[in-house]
Coordinates of C-alpha atoms and ligand atoms in Angstrom, one line a residue:
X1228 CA 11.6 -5.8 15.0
X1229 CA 14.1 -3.6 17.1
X1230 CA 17.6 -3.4 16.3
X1231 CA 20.9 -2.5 18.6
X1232 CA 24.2 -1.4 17.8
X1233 CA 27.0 -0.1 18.3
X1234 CA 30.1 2.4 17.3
X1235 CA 31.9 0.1 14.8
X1236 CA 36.1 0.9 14.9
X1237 CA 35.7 1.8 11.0
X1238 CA 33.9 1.5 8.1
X1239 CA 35.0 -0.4 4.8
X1240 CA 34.1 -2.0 1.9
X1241 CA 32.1 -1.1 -1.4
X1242 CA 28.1 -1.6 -1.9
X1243 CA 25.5 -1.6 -4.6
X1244 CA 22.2 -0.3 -2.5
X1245 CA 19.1 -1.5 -3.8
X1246 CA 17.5 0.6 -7.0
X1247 CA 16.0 3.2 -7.1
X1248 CA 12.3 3.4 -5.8
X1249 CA 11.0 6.5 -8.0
X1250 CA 12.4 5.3 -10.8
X1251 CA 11.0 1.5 -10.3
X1252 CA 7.5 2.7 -9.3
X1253 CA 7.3 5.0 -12.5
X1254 CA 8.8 2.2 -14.9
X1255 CA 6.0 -0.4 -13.4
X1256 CA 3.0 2.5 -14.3
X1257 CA 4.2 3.3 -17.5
X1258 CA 5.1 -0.2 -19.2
X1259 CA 1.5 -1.3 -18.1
X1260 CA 0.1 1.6 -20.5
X1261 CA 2.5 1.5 -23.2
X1262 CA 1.9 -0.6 -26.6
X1263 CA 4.0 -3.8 -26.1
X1264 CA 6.3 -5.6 -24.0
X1265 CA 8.7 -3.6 -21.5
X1266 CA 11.4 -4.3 -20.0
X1267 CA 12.9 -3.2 -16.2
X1268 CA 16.1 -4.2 -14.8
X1269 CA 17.0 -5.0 -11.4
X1270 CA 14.2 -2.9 -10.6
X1271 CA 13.5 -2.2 -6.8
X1272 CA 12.3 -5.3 -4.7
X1273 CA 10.6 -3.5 -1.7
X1274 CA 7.5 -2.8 0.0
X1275 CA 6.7 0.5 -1.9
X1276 CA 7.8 -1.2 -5.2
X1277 CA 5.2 -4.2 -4.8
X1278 CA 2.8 -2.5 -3.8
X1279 CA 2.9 -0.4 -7.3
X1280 CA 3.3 -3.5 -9.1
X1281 CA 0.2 -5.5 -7.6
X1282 CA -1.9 -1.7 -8.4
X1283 CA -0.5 -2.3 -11.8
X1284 CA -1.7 -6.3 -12.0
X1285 CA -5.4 -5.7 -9.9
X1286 CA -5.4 -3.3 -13.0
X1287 CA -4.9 -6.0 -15.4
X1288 CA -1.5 -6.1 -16.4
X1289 CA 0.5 -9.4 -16.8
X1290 CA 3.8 -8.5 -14.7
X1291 CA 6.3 -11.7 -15.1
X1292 CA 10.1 -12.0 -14.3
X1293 CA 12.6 -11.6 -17.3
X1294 CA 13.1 -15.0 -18.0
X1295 CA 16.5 -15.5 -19.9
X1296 CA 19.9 -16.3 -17.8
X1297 CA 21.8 -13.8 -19.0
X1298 CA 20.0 -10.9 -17.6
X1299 CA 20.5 -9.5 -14.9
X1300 CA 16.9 -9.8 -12.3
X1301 CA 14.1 -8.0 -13.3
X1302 CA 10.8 -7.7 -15.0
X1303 CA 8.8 -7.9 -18.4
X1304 CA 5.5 -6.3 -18.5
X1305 CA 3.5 -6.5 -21.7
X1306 CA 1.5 -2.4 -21.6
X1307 CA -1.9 -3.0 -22.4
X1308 CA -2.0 0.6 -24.5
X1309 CA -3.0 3.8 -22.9
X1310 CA -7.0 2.4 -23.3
X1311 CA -6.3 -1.0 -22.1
X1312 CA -6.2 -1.4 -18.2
X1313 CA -9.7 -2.7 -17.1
X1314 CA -11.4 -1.6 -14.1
X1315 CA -9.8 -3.7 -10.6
X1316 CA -12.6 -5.7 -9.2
X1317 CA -10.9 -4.3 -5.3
X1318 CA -9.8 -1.1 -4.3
X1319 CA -6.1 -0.4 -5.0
X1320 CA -4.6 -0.7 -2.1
X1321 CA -1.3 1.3 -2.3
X1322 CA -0.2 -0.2 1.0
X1323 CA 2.3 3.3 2.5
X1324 CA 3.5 4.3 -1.1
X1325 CA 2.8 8.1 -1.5
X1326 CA 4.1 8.5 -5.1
X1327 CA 2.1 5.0 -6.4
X1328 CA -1.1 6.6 -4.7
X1329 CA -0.7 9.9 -6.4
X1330 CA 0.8 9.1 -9.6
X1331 CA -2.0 6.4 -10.1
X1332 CA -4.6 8.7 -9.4
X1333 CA -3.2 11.1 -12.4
X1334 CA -3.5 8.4 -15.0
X1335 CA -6.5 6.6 -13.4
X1336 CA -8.1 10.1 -13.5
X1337 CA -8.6 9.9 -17.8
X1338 CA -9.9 6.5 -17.6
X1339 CA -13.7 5.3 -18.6
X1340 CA -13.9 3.3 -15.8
X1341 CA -14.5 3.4 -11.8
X1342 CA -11.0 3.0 -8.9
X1343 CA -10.8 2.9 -5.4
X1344 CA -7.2 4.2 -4.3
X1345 CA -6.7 3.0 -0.6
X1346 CA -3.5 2.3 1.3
X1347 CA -2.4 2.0 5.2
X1348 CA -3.2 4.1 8.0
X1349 CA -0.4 6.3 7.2
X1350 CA -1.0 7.1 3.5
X1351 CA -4.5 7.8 5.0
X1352 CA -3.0 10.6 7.2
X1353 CA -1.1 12.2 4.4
X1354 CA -2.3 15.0 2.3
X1355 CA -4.5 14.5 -1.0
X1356 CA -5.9 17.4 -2.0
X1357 CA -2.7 18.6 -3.5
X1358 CA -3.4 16.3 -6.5
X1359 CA -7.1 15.8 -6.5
X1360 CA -7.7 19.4 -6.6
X1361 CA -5.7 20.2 -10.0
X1362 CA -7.1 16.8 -11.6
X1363 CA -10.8 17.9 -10.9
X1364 CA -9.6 21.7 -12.5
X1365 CA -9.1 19.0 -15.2
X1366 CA -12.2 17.7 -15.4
X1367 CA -11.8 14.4 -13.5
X1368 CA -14.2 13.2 -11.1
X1369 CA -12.5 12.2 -8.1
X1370 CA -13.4 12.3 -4.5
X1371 CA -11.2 12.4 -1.6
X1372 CA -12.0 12.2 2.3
X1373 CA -11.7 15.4 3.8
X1374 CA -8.3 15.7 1.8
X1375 CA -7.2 12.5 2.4
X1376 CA -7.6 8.0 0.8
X1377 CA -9.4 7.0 0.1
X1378 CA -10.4 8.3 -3.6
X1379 CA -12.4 7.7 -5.5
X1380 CA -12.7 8.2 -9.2
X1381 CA -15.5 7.9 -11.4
X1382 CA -14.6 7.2 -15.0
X1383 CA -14.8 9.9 -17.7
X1384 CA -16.8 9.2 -21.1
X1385 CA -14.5 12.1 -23.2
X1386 CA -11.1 13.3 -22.7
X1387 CA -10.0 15.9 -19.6
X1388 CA -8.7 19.0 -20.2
X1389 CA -5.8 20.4 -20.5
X1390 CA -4.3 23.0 -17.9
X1391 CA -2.0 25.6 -16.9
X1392 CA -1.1 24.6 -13.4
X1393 CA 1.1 27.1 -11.0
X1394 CA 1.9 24.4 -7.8
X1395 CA 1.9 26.0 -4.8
X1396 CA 4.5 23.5 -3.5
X1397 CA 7.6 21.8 -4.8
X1398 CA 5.8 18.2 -5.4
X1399 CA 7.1 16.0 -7.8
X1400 CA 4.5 13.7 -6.8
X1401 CA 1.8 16.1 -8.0
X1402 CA 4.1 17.1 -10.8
X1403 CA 4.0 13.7 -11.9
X1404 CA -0.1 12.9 -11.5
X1405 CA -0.8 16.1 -14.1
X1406 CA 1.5 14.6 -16.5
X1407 CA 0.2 11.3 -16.5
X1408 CA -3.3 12.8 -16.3
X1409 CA -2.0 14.8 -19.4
X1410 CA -1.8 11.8 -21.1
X1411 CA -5.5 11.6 -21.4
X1412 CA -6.4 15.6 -21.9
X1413 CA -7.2 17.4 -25.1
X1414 CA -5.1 20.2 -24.6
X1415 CA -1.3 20.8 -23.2
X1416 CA -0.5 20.1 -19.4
X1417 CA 1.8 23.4 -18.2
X1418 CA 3.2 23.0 -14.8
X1419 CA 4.9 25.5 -13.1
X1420 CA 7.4 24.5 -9.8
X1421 CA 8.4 27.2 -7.6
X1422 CA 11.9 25.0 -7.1
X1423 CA 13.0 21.9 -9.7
X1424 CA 12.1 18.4 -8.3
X1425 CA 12.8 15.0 -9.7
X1426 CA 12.2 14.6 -13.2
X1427 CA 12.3 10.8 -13.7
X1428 CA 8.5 10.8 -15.1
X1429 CA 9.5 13.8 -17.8
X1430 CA 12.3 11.4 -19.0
X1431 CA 10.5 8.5 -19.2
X1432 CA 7.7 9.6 -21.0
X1433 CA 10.4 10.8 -23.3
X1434 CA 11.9 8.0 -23.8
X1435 CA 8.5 6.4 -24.4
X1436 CA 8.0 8.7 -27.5
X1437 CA 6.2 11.6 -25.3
X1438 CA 7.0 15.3 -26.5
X1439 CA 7.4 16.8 -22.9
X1440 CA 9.5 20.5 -23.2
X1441 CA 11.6 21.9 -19.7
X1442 CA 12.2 25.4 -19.4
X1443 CA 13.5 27.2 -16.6
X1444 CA 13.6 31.4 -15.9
X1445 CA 16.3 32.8 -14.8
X1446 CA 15.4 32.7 -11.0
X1447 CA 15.2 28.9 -11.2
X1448 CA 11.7 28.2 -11.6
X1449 CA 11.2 24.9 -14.0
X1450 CA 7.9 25.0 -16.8
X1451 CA 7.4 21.9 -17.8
X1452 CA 5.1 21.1 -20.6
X1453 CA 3.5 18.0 -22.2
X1454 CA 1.9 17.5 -25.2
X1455 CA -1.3 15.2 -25.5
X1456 CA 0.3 12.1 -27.4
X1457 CA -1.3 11.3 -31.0
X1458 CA 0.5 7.1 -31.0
X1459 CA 0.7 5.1 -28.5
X1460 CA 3.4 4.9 -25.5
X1461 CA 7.0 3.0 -26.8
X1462 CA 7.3 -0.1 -24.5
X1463 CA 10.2 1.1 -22.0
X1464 CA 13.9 -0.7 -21.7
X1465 CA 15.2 0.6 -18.2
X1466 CA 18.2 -0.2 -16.4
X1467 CA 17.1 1.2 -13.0
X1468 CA 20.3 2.4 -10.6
X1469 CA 21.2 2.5 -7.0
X1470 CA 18.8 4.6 -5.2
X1471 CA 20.9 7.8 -4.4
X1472 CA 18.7 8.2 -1.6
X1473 CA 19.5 5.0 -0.1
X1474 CA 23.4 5.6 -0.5
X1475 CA 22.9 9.1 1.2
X1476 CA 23.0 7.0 4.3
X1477 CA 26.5 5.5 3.9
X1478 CA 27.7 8.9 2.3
X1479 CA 27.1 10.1 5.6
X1480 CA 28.1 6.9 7.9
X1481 CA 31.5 7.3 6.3
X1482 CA 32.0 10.7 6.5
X1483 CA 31.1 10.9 10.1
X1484 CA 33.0 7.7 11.1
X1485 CA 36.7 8.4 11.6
X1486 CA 39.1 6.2 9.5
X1487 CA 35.8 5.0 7.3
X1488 CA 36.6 4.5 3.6
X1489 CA 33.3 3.3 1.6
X1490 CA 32.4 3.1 -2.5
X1491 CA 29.2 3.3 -4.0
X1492 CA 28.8 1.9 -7.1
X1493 CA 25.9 2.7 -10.2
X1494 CA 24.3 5.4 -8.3
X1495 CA 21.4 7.4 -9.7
X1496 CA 23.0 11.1 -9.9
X1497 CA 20.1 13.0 -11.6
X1498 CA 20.7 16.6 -10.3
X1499 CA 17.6 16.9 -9.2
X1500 CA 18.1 14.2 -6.6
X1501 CA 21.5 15.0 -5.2
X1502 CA 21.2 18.1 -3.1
X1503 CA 22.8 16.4 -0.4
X1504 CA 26.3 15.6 -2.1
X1505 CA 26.9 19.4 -3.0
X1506 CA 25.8 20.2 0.7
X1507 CA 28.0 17.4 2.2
X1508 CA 30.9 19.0 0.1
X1509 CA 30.1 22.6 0.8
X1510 CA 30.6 21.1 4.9
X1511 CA 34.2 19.8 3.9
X1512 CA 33.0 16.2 3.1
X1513 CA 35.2 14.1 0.9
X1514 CA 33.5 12.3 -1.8
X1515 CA 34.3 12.2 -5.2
X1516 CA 32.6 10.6 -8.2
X1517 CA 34.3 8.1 -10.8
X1518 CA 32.9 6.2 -13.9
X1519 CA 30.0 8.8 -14.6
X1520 CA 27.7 7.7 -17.2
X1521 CA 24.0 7.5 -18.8
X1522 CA 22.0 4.4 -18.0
X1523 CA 18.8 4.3 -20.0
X1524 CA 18.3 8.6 -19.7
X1525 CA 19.8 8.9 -16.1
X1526 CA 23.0 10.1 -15.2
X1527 CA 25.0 7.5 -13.0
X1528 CA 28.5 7.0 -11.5
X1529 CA 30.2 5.2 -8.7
X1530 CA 31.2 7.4 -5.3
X1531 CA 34.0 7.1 -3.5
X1532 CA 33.9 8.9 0.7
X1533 CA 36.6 9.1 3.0
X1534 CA 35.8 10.5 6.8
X1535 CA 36.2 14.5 7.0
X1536 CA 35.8 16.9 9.8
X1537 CA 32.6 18.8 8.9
X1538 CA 31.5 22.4 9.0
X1539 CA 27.9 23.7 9.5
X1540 CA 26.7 25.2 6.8
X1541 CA 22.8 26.7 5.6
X1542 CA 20.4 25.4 3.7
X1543 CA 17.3 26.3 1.8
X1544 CA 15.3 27.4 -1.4
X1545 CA 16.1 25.3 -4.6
X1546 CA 18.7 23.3 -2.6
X1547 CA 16.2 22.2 -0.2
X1548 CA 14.0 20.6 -2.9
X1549 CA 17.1 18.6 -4.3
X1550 CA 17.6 16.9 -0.9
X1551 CA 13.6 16.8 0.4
X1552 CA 14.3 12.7 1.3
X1553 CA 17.8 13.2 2.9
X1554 CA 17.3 15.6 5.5
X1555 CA 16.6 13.0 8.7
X1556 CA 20.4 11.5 7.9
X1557 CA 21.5 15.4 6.6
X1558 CA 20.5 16.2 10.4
X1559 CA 22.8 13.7 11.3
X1560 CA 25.7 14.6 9.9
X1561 CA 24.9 18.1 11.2
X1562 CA 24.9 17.0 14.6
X1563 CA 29.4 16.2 13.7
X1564 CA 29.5 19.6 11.9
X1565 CA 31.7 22.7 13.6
X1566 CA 29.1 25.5 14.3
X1567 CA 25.5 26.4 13.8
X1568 CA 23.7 24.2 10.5
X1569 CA 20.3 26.1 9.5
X1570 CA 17.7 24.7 7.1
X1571 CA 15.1 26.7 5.8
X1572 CA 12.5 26.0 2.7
X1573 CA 11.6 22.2 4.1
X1574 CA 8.2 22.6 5.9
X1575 CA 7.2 19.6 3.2
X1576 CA 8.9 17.1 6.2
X1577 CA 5.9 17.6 8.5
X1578 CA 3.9 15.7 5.9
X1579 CA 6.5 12.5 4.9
X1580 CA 5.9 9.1 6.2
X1581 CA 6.2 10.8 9.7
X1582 CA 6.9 14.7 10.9
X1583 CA 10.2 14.6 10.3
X1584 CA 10.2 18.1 11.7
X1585 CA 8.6 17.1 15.4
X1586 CA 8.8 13.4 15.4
X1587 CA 12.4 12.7 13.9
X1588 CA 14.3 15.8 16.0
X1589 CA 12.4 14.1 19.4
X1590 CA 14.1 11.0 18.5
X1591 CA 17.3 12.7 17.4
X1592 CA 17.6 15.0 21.0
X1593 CA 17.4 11.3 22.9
X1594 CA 20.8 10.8 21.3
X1595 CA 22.2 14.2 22.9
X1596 CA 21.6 16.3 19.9
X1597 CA 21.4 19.7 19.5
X1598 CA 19.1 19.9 17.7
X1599 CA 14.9 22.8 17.1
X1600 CA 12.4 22.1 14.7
X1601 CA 11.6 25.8 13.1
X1602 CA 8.7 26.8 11.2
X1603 CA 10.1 25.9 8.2
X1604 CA 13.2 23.3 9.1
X1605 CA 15.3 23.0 11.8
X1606 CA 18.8 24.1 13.5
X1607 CA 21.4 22.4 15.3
X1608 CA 24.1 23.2 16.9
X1609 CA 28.0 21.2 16.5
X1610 CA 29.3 18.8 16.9
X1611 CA 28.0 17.2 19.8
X1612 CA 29.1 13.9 21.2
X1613 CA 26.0 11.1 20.9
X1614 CA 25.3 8.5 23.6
X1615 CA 23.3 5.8 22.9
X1616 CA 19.6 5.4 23.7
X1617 CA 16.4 3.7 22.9
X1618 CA 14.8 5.5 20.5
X1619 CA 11.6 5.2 17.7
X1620 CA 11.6 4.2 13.9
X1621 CA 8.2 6.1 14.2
X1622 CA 7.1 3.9 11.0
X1623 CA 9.0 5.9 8.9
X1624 CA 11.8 4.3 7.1
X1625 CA 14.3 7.4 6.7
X1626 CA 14.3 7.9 10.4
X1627 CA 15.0 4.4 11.2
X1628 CA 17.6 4.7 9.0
X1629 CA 19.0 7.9 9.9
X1630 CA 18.8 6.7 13.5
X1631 CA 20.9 3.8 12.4
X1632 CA 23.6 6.3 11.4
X1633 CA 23.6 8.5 14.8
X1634 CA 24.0 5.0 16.1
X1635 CA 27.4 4.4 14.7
X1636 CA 28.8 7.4 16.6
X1637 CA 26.8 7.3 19.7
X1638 CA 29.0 5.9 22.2
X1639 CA 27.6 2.4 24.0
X1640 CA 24.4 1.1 22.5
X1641 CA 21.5 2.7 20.3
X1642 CA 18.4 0.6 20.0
X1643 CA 16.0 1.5 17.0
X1644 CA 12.5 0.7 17.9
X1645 CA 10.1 -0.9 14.7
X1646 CA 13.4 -1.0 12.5
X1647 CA 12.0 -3.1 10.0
X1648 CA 9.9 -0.3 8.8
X1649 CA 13.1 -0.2 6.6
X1650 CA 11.6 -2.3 4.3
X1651 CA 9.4 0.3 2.3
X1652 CA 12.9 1.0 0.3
X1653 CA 15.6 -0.7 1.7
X1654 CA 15.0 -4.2 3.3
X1655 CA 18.6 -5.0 4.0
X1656 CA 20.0 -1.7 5.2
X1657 CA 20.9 -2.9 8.6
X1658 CA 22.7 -6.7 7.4
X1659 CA 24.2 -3.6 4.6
X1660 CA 25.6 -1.4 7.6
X1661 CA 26.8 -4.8 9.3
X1662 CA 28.8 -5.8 5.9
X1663 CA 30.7 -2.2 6.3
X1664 CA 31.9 -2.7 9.5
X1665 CA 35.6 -3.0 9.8
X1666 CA 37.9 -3.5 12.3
Ligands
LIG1404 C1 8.8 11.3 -4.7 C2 8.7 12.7 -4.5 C3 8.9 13.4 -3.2 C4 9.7 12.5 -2.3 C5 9.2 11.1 -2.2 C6 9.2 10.4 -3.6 C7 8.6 10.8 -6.0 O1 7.7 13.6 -2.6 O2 9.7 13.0 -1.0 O3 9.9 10.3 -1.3 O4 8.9 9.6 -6.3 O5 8.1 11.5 -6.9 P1 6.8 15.0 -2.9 O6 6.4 15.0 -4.3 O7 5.7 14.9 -2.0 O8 7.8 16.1 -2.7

């Protein structure tokens, strides 16, 4: 599908954007190997989200919708106990999802029994031996393709082993694999992250009974370490929230749309996620956040952005990691900021659902942007005025998105090529973006 549009006068009105997809994903794997019945509400509906939760079922786990009226949607999913899933009679496909592939392979790893992990041509292309070569340092047996899915792991007849793990690269994908993977060692999993990432799996396995203990060192670096559990895995009540990374888009849209006045309401505001609000208000954005609470471990709140003129600022190190998903619509609002915006400490984008260093900034310069990748990032140059354009999705749902944003201030008519690639995480943006438009 390819989608047109155009500069709207203004933008108004308040949204809930769908859940949050690392939270939902993580919530499906753990309830299926926790000791009774979970419970996850309005968890992500998306294609990422199902494909985790048909994994979970080819693994043997019942997944059925919360049945009583007075809930809000979502799912129960009796956990089989950490020795319970049976081997899937087909490989798992993991369709494009990244963190399902990963994280599965990290608690498939400690199983007795055989898995495939598979997924599309484009999980295919992305890197794998950032997890499979810390699981085998474990003792798993797993096989990859040249560093790539398919993989294949043989199951194990004792435990793996524990590990002291320095990552090379700020991943809380592979972060997330040795922790699961930890569940199934003999010994302590120690990982060290040269820059905080997402820590959804750390509190959930907390909140599952799991002793995992953060530390950071005075230049920032996290330690994170789990503790081989002696019981079985609490059954999981979570309350997932918007997806901050799908309301970085309209945090944006309204900023760079004059006159725009836009609420956000129940978004996710772990601190490791939301790089991209203090670098939006370090450029002069106004946003300001009401109602913050704790939903189920997670830090929410409800944000409130009015259109502000915008100057360039830099970006890197431990910031960088906090905003690794928002950079494409981050470009974006570059491209409206006064002066020269550097980012530095992101080479991770050349291996997302696209290169969002080469791929994305192509698509970006159509528009009129000013805008080099770099080694390591990219800089552009503001503001300059958009025109509209045809330009690619590339397959890659945060560019089609972020397109969809350089759209509303491109003058005449932006057309985004393979839009519904949207749906990996956010399946409605584009009837969403329509709802804000105001006269
Ligand atoms: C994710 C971690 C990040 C992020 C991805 C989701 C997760 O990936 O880019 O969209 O849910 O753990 P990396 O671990 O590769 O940085």
């Amino acid at each position: 599908m390819d989608y047109a549009l155009t500069p709207p006068e203004t933008l108004r009105g308040t949204l809930r954007v769908p859940s949050d997809r690392s939270i939902t994903v993580r919530a499906a794997l753990l309830a299926g190997i926790a000791e009774g019945v979970s419970r996850i509400r309005e968890p992500l509906d998306s294609d990422d989200t199902r494909a985790a939760l048909q994994c979970m079922a080819d693994l043997g786990v019942q997944i059925a919708p919360l049945s009583s009226p007075c809930d809000p949607p979502g799912l129960r999913i009796p956990g089989l106990g950490l020795r319970g899933l049976r081997a899937s009679s087909r490989p798992l496909d993991c369709r494009s999802s990244g963190t399902t592939m990963r994280l599965l392979a990290g608690f498939l790893a400690g199983q007795q029994f055989n898995s495939t992990l598979d997924g599309s041509a484009q999980l295919r292309r992305r890197p794998m031996r950032r997890v499979t070569g810390p699981l085998r340092a474990m003792g798993a047996r797993i096989e990859d393709a040249d560093g790539h899915a398919p993989l294949s792991i043989h199951g194990l007849c004792g435990p793996l082993r524990g590990i002291a793990y320095d990552m090379p690269i700020a991943s809380a994908q592979v972060k997330s694999a040795l922790l699961l993977a930890g569940l199934y060692a003999d010994g302590p999993v120690t990982i060290c992250e040269p820059a905080p990432t997402r820590d959804h799996t750390e509190r959930m396995l907390r909140a599952a009974g799991v002793e995992v203990i953060a530390q950071a060192d005075a230049g920032g670096r996290a330690t994170i370490t789990l503790l081989p559990p002696s019981q079985s895995l609490h059954p999981l009540d979570v309350l997932v929230p918007a997806d901050f990374s799908s309301a970085a888009f309209f945090l944006v849209a309204a900023t760079i749309v004059p006159g725009a006045h836009v609420r956000l309401v129940e978004v996710g505001l772990n601190p490791t996620r939301t790089g991209l609000l203090d670098a939006l208000q370090a450029m002069g954005a106004q946003i300001t956040i009401a109602n913050r609470r704790d939903e189920g471990g997670e830090p929410i709140g409800d944000l409130e952005v009015r259109s502000a003129g915008l100057a360039a600022v830099e970006i890197g190190g431990q910031l960088a990691a906090r905003m690794i998903d928002e950079f494409p619509v981050f470009a974006v609002a570059a491209t409206q900021a006064a002066g020269v915006t550097v980012v530095r400490d992101a080479e991770e984008l050349r291996v997302k659902e696209s290169n969002r260093l080469e791929g994305f900034i192509g698509e970006l310069r159509k528009l009129g942007a000013r805008i080099e990748a770099t080694a390591d990032g990219f800089v552009v140059e503001g503001p300059s005025p958009l025109r509209g354009a045809v330009v690619d999705g590339l397959g890659d749902h945060r560019v089609a998105m972020a397109l969809g944003i350089a759209g509303l201030v491109a003058e005449g008519t932006t057309t985004i090529l393979g839009a519904d690639c949207v749906a990996k995480t956010y399946p409605m943006f584009f009837r969403d973006l329509e709802l804000l438009r105001a006269p």
